[in-house]
Short mmCIF file of C-alpha atoms and ligand atoms in Angstrom, two decimals:
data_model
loop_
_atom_site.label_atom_id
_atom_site.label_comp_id
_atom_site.label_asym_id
_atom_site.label_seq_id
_atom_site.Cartn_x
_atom_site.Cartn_y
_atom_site.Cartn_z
CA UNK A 28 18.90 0.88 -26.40
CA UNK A 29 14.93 0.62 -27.42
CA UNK A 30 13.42 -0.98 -24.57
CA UNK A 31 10.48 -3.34 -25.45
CA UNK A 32 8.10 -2.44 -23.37
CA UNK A 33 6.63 0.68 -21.95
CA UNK A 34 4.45 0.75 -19.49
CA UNK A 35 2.12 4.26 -19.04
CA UNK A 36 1.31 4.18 -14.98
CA UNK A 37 3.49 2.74 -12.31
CA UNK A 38 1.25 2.41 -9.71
CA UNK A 39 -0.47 -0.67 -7.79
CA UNK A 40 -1.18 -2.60 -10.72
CA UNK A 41 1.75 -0.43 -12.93
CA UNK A 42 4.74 -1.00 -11.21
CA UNK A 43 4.44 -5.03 -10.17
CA UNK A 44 3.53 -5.85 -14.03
CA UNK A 45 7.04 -4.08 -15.06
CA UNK A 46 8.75 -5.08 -12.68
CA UNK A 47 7.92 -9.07 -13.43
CA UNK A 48 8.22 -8.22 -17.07
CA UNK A 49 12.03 -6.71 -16.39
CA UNK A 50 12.53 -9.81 -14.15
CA UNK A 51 12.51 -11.96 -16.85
CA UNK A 52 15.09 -10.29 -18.81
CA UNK A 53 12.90 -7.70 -20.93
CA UNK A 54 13.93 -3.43 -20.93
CA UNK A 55 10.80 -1.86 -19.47
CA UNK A 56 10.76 1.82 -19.33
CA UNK A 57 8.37 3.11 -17.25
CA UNK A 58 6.57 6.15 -17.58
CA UNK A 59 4.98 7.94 -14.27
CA UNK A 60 3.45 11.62 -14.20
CA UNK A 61 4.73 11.57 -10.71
CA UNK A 62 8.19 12.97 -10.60
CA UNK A 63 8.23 11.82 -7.11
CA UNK A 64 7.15 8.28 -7.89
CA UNK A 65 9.69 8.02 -10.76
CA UNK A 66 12.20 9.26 -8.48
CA UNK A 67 11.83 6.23 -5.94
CA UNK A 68 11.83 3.42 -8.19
CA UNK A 69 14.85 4.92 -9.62
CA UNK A 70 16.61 4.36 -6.51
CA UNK A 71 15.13 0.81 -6.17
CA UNK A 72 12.57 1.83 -4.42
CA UNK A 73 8.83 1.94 -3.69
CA UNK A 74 6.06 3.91 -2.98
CA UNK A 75 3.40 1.28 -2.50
CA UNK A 76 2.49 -1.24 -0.06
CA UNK A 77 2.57 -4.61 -1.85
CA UNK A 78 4.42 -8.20 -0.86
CA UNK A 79 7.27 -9.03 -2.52
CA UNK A 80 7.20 -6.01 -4.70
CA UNK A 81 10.44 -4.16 -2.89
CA UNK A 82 12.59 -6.72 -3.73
CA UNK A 83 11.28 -7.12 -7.18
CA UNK A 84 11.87 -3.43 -8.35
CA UNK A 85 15.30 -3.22 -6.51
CA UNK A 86 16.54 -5.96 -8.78
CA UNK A 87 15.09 -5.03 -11.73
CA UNK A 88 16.52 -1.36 -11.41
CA UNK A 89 19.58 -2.22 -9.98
CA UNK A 90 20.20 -4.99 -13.39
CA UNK A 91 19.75 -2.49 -15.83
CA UNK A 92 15.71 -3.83 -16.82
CA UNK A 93 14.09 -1.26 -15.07
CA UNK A 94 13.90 2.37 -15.84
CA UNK A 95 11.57 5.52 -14.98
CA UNK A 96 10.70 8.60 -16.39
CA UNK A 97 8.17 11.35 -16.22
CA UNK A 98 8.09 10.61 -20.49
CA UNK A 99 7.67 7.71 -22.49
CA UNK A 100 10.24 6.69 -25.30
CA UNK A 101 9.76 4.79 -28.39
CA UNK A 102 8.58 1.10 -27.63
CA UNK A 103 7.23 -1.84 -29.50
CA UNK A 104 4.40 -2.44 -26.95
CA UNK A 105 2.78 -0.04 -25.10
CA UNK A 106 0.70 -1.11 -21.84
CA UNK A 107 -1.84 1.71 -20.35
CA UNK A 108 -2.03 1.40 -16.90
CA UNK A 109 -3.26 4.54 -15.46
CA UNK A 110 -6.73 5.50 -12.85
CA UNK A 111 -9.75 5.47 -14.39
CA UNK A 112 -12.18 7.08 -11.98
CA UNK A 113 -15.28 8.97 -12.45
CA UNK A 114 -16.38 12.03 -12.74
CA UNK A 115 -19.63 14.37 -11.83
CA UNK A 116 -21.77 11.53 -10.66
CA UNK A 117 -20.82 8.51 -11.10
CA UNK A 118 -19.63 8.95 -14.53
CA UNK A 119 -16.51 7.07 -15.60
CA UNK A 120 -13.67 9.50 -16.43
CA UNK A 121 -11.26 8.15 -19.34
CA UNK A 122 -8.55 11.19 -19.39
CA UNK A 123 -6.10 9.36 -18.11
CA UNK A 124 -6.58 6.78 -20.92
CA UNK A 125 -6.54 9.59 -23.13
CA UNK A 126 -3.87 11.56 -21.83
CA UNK A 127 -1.25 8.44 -21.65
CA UNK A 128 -2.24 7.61 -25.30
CA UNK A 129 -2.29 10.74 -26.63
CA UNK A 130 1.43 11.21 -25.25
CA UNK A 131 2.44 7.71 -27.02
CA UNK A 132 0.87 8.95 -30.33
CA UNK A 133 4.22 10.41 -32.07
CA UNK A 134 6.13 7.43 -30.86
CA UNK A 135 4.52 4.98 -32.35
CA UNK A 136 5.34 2.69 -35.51
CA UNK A 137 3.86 0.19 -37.40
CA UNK A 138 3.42 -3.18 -36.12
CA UNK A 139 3.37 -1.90 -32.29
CA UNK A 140 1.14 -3.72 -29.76
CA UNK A 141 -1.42 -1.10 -27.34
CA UNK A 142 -2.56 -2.84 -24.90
CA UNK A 143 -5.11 -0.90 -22.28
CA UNK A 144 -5.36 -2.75 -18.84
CA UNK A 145 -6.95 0.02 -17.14
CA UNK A 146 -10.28 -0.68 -16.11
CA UNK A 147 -12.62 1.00 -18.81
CA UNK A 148 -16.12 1.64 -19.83
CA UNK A 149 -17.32 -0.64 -22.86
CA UNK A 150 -15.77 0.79 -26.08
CA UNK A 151 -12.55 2.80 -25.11
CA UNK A 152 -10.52 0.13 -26.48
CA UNK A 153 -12.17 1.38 -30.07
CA UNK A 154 -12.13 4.73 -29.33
CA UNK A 155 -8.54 5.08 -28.63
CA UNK A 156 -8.24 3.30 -31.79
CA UNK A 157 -10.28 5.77 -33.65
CA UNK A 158 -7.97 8.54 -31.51
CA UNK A 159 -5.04 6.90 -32.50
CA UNK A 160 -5.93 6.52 -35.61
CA UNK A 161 -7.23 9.68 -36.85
CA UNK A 162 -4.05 11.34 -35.43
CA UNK A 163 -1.43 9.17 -37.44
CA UNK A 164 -3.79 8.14 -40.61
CA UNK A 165 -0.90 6.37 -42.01
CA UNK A 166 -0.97 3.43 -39.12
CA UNK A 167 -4.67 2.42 -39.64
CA UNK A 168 -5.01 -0.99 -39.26
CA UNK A 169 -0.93 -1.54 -38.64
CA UNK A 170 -0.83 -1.23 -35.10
CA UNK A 171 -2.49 -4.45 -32.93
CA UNK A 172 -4.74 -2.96 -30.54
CA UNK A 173 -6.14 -4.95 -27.26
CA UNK A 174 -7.77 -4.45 -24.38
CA UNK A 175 -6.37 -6.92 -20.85
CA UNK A 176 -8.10 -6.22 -17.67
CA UNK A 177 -6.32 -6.51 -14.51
CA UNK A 178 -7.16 -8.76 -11.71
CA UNK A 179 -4.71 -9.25 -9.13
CA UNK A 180 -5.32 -9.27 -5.33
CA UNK A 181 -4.31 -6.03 -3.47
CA UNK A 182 -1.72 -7.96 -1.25
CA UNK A 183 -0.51 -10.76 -3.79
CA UNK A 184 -0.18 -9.25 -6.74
CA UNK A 185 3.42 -10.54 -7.69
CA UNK A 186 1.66 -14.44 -7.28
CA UNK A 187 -1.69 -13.28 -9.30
CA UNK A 188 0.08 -11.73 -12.14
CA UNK A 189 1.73 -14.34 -13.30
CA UNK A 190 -0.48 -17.49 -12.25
CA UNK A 191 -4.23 -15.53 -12.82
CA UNK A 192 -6.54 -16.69 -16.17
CA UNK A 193 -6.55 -13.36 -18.19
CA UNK A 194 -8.91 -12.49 -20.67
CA UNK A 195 -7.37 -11.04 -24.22
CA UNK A 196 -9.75 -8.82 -26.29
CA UNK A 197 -8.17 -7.24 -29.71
CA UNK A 198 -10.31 -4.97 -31.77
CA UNK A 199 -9.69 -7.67 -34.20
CA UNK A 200 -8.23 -11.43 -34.60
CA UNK A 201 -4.55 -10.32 -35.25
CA UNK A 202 -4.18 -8.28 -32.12
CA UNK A 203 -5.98 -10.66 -29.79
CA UNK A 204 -3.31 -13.06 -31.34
CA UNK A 205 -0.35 -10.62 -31.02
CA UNK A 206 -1.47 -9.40 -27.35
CA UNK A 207 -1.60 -13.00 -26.57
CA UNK A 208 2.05 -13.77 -27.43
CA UNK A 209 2.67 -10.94 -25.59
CA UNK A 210 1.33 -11.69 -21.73
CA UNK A 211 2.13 -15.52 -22.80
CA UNK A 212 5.78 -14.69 -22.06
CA UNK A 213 5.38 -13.45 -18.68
CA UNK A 214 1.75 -15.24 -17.64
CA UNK A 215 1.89 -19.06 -16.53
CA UNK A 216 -2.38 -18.56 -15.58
CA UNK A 217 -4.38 -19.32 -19.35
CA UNK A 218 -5.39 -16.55 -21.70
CA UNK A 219 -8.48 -16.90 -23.39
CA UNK A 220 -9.23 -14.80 -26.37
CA UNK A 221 -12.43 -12.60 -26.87
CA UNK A 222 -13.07 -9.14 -28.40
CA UNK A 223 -11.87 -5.96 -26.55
CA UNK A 224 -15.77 -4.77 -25.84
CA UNK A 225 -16.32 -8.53 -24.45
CA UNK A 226 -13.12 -8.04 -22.08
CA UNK A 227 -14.00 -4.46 -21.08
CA UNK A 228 -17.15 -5.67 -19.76
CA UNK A 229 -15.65 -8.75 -18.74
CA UNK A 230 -13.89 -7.05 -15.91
CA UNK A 231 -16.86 -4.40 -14.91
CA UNK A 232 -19.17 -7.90 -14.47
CA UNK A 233 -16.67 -9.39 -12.14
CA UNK A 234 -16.60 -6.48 -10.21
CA UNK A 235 -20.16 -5.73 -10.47
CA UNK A 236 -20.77 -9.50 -9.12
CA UNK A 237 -19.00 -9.36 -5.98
CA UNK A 238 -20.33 -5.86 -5.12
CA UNK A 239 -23.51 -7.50 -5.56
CA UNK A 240 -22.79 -10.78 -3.15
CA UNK A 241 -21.33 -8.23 -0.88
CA UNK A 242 -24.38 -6.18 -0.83
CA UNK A 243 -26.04 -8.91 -0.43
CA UNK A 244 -24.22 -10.07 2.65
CA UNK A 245 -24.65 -6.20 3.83
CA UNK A 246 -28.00 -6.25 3.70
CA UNK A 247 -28.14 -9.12 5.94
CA UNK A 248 -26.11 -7.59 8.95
CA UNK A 249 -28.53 -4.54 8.69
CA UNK A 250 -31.67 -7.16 9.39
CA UNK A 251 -29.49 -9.28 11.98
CA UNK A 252 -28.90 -6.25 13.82
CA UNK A 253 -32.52 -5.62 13.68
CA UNK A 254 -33.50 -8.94 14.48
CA UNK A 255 -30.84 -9.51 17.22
CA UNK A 256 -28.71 -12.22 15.54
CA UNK A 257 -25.37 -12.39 15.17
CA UNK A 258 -24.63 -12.20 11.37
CA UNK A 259 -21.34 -14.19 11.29
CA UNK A 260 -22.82 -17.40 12.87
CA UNK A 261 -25.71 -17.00 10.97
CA UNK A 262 -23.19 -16.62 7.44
CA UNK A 263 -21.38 -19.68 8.73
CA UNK A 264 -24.23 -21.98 9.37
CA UNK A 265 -26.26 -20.92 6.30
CA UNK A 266 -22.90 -21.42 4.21
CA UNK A 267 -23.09 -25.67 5.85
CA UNK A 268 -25.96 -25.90 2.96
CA UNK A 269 -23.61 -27.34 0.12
CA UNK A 270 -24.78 -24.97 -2.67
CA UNK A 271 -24.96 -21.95 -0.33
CA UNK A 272 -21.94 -19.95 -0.19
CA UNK A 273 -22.62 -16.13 1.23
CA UNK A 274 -19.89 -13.35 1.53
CA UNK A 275 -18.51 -11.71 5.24
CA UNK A 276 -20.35 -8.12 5.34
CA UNK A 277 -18.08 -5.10 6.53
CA UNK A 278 -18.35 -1.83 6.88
CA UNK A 279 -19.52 -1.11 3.49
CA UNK A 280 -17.15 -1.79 -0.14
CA UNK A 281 -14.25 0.46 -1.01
CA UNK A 282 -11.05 -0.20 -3.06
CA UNK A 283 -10.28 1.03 -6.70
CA UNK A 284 -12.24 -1.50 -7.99
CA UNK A 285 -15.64 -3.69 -6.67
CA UNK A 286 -16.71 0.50 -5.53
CA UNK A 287 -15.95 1.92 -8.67
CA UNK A 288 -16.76 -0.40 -11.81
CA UNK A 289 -20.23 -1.30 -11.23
CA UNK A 290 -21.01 2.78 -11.98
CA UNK A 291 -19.24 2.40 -15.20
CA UNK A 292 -22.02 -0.56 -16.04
CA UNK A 293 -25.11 1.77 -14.45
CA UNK A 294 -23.62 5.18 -15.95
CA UNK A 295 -24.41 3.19 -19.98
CA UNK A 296 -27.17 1.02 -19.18
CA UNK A 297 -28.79 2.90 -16.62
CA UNK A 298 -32.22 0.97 -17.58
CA UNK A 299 -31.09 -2.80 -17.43
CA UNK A 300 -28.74 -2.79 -15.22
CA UNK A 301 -31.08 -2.32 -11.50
CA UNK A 302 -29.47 -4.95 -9.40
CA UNK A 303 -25.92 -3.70 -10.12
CA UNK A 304 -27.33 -0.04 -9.12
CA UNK A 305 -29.05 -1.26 -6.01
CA UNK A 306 -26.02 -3.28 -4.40
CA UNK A 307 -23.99 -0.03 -5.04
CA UNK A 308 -26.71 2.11 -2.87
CA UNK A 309 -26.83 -0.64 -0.34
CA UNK A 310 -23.19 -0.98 0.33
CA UNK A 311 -22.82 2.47 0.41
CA UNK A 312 -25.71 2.69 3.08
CA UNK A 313 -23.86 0.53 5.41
CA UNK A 314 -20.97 2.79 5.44
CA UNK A 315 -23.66 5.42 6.66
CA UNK A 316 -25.51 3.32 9.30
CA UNK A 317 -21.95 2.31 10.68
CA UNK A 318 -20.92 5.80 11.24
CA UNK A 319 -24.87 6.46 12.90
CA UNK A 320 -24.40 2.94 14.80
CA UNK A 321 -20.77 4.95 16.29
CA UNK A 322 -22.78 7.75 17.32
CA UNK A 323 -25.45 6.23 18.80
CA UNK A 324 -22.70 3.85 21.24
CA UNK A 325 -21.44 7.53 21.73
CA UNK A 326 -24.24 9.15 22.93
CA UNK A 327 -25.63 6.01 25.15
CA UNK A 328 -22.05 6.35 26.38
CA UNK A 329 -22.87 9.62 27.91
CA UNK A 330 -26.05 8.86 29.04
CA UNK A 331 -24.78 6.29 31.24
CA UNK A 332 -21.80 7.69 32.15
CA UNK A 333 -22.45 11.76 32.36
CA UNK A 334 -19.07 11.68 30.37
CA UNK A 335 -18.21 11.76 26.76
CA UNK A 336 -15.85 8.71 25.73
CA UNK A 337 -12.59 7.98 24.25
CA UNK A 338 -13.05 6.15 20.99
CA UNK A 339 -10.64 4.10 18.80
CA UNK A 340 -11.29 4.51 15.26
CA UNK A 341 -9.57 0.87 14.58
CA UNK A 342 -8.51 0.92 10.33
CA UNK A 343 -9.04 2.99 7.24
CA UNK A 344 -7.98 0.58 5.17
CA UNK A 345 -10.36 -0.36 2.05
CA UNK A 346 -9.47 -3.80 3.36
CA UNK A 347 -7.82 -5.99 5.53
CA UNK A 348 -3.67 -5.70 5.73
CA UNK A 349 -3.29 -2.69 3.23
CA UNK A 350 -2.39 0.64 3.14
CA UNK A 351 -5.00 1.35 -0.08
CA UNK A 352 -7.71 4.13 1.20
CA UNK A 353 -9.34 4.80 -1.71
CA UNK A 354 -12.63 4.83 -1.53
CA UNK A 355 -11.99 3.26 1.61
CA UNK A 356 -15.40 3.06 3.51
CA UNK A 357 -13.71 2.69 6.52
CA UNK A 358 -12.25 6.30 6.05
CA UNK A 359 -15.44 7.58 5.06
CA UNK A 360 -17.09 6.79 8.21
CA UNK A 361 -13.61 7.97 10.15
CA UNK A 362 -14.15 11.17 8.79
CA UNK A 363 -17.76 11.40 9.53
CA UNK A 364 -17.52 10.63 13.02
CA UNK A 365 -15.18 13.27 13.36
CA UNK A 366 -17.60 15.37 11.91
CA UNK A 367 -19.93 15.16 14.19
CA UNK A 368 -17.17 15.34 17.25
CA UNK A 369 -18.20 16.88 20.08
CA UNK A 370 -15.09 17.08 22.09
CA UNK A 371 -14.67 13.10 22.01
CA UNK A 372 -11.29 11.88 22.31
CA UNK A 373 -10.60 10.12 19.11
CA UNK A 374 -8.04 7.93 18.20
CA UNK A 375 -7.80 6.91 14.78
CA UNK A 376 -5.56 3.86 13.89
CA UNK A 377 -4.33 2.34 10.55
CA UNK A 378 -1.25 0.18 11.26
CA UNK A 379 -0.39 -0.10 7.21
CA UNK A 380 0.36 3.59 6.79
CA UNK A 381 2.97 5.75 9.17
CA UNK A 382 0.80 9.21 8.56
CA UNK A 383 -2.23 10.78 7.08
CA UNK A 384 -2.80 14.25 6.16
CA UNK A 385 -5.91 14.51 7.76
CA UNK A 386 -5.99 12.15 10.06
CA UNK A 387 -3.19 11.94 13.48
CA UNK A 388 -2.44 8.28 13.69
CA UNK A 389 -2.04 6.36 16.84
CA UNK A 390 -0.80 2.99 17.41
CA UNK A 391 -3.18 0.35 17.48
CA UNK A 392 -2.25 -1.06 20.90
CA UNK A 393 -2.19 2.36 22.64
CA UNK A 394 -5.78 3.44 20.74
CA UNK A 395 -6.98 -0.21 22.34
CA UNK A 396 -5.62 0.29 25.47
CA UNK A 397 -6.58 3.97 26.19
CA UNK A 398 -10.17 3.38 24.50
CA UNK A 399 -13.63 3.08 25.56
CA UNK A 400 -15.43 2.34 22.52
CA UNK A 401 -13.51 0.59 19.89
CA UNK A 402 -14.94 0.86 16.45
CA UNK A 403 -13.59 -2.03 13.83
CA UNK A 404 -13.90 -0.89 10.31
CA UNK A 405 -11.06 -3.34 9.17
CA UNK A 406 -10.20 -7.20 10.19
CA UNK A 407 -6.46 -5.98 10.50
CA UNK A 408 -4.05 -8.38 11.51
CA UNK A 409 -3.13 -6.79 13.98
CA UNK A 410 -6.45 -6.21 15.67
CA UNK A 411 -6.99 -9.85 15.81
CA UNK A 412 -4.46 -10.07 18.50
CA UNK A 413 -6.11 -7.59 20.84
CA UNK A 414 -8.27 -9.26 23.63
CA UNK A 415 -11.45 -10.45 22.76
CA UNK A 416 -13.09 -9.96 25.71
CA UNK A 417 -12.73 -6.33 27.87
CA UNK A 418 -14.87 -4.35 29.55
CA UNK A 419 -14.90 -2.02 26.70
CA UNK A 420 -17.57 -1.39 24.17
CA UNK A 421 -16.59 -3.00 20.73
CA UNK A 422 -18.63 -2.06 17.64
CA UNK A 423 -17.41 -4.84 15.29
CA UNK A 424 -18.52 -4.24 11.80
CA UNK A 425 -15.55 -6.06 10.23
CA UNK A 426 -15.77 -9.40 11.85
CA UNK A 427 -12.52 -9.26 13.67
CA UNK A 428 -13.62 -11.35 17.23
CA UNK A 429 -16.03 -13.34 14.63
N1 NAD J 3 -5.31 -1.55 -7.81
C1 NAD J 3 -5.96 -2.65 -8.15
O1 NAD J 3 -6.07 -3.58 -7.37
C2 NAD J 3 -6.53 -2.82 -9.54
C3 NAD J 3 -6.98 -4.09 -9.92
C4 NAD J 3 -7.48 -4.26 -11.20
C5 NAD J 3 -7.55 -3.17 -12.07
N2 NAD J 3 -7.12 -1.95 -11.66
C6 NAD J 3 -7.20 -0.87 -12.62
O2 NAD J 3 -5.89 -0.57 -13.07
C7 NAD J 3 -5.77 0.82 -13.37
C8 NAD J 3 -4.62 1.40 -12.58
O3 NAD J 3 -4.90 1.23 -11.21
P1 NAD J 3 -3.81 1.42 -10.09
O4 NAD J 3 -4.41 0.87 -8.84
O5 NAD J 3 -2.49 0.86 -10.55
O6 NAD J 3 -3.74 3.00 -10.04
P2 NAD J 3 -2.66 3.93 -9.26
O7 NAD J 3 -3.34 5.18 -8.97
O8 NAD J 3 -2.04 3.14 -8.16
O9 NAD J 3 -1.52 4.15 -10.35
C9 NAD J 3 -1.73 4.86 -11.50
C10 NAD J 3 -0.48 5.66 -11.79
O10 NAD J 3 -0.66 6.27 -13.05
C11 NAD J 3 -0.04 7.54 -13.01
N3 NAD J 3 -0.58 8.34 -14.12
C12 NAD J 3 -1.76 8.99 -14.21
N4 NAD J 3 -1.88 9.55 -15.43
C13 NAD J 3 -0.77 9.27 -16.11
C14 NAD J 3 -0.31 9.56 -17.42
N5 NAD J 3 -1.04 10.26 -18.28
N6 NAD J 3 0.92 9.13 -17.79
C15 NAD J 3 1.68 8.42 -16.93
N7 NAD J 3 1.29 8.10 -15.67
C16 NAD J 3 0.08 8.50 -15.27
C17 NAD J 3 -0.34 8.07 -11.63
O11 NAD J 3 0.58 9.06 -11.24
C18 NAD J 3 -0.21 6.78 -10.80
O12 NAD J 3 1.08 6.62 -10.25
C19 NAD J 3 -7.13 1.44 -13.01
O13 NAD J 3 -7.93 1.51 -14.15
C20 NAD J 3 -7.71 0.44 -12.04
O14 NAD J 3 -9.12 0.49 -12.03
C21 NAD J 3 -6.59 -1.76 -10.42
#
């Protein structure tokens, strides 16, 4: 049988959204260049960390909604859900955009719905319609085209997706309307209708803003440590004034998103857009003077002690209670540290993931225990319930004893 939807991309944002679509009764056949991702949700599996989501596939794939495969099949509504990093220098990189919709482009028919949720520069809504387009002539202006961004939560994403306002953009009136119908079946949050280059830069300027407050916030810890005040209390006091309401700093901004999008704004309006381009430099400068501020304990270390320490490396995380690491600024200064190792013991710790290629992982109570210098890059769980107070030194840049 034809399943209704196919979804391009079964990964953190891929998978939940098919597997709540199958939930409610709807064939979803889900395409994955992975053959080893396809494989696992096949068995009812996953290869993600996300609440809720385990149980969610295994029923969808184990009622008959549910389906992988390394190819798509014929559809009536496409979603595109695949990376869309950059390139060179900051330069956003649309081939997987291309690539999924170029391998849709003999299946589809008229009246189909294409809906890209990827997160996009301004315009690739409208040029995979002009792609799409030129290739099968005899569509033009039959297909409904839209453009959804994604905004879910890393960590309760099967909640957000269904209860989270979305913004619908169509490259014209009918396929805002039929794109609407579409996510109204599945999507209890309200959907509020806009052009596709109006919802493409929808999503970068969310993004872009909290980089921003979180740069903001950043730039603060760098002057309290400076000025010798601690930059939580001061956060939490200045946040009492009723229209004042500052963001925790950390160890700088990762993810797949807030570290990511903003360059898709400053790669096209490199001119206008100066704020945007300054938070990015300014989070990304804290990841730096974290990994100087962990060499620096190191060498005082040896100074005092005419010994080199053992360090704990606590998270790598691009946020708290994950196992997400890209663009993780937590692994960025992990790796740099270890860069500059000088026969240090190291332990590096990241309680959401069981191994790392690069890394050799160590539990989080032995790392604390056996430690001299613990480093927190990410407010953990887990971490929390260490002791506050040891004779150890703690370099806390991600407010865990706040
Ligand atoms: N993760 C988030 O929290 C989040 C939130 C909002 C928006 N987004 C955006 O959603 C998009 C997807 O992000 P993600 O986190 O789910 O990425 P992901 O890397 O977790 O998953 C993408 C999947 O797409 C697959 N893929 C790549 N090219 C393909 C192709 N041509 N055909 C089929 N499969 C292909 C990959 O193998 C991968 O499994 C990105 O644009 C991202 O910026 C992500």
């Amino acid at each position: 049988m034809q399943p209704e939807v196919v979804m391009i991309g079964l990964g953190y944002i891929g998978l939940p959204t098919a597997a709540l679509i199958a939930s409610n009764g709807v064939n979803v056949h889900g395409v994955d260049i992975n053959p080893k991702v396809v494989e696992t949700i096949n068995r009812g599996e996953i290869h993600i960390v996300e609440p809720e989501l385990d149980d969610a596939v295994a029923k969808a794939v184990n009622r008959g909604f549910l389906k992988a495969d390394v190819k798509a099949v014929k559809a009536n509504n496409y979603l595109i859900v695949v990376p869309t990093p950059f390139k060179g220098k900051n330069e956003p990189d649309i081939s997987f955009v291309e690539a999924a919709t170029k391998g849709i482009l003999p299946l589809l028919k008229e009246g189909d719905l294409y809906i890209i949720e990827s997160t996009s520069p301004v315009g690739t809504t409208e040029k995979m319609m002009d792609l799409i387009y030129s290739e099968r002539p005899e569509l033009k202006d039959k297909l409904y085209i839209a453009y959804c961004p994604e905004r879910v939560l890393p960590g309760n994403v099967m909640y957000e997706l269904v209860h989270n306002d979305r913004v619908i953009g169509g490259v014209n009136s009918e396929s805002t309307e039929k794109a609407i119908a579409f996510y109204s079946s599945y999507v209890k949050g309200e959907l509020h209708p806009t052009n596709a280059r109006t919802a493409e830069m929808c999503k970068l300027v969310e993004n872009s803003s909290r980089d921003v407050q979180i740069a903001f916030a950043n730039e603060l810890s760098l002057i309290c440590a400076k000025a010798d005040i601690n930059v939580w209390d001061l956060i939490n006091l200045a946040n009492k004034h009723p229209r004042v309401n500052i963001l925790q700093p950390g160890c700088g901004v990762g993810g797949h998103c807030i570290a990511v999008d903003p360059y898709f704004i400053v790669a096209d309006f490199p001119m206008e857009s100066q704020i945007i381009g300054k938070a990015r430099e300014i989070n990304n400068y804290k990841s730096f003077w974290c990994a100087e501020q962990v060499k620096n304990a190191k060498l005082q270390f040896q100074l005092d002690h005419g010994r080199k320490p053992k360090i704990a490396i606590m998270g790598l995380a691009f946020k708290p209670n994950i196992d997400d690491l890209r663009e993780s600024p937590a692994k960025y200064i992990a790796q740099k540290v270890l860069q500059d190792a000088n026969d240090e013991e190291f332990y590096i710790v990241e309680p959401n993931i069981e191994e790392h290629k690069v890394f050799k992982l160590t539990q989080y109570e032995d790392a604390f225990a056996k430690a001299e210098i613990v480093v927190y890059l990410v407010a953990h769980d887990e971490f929390k319930t260490l002791p506050k107070k040891s004779d150890k030194i703690i370099l806390d840049f991600a407010g865990v004893n706040k």
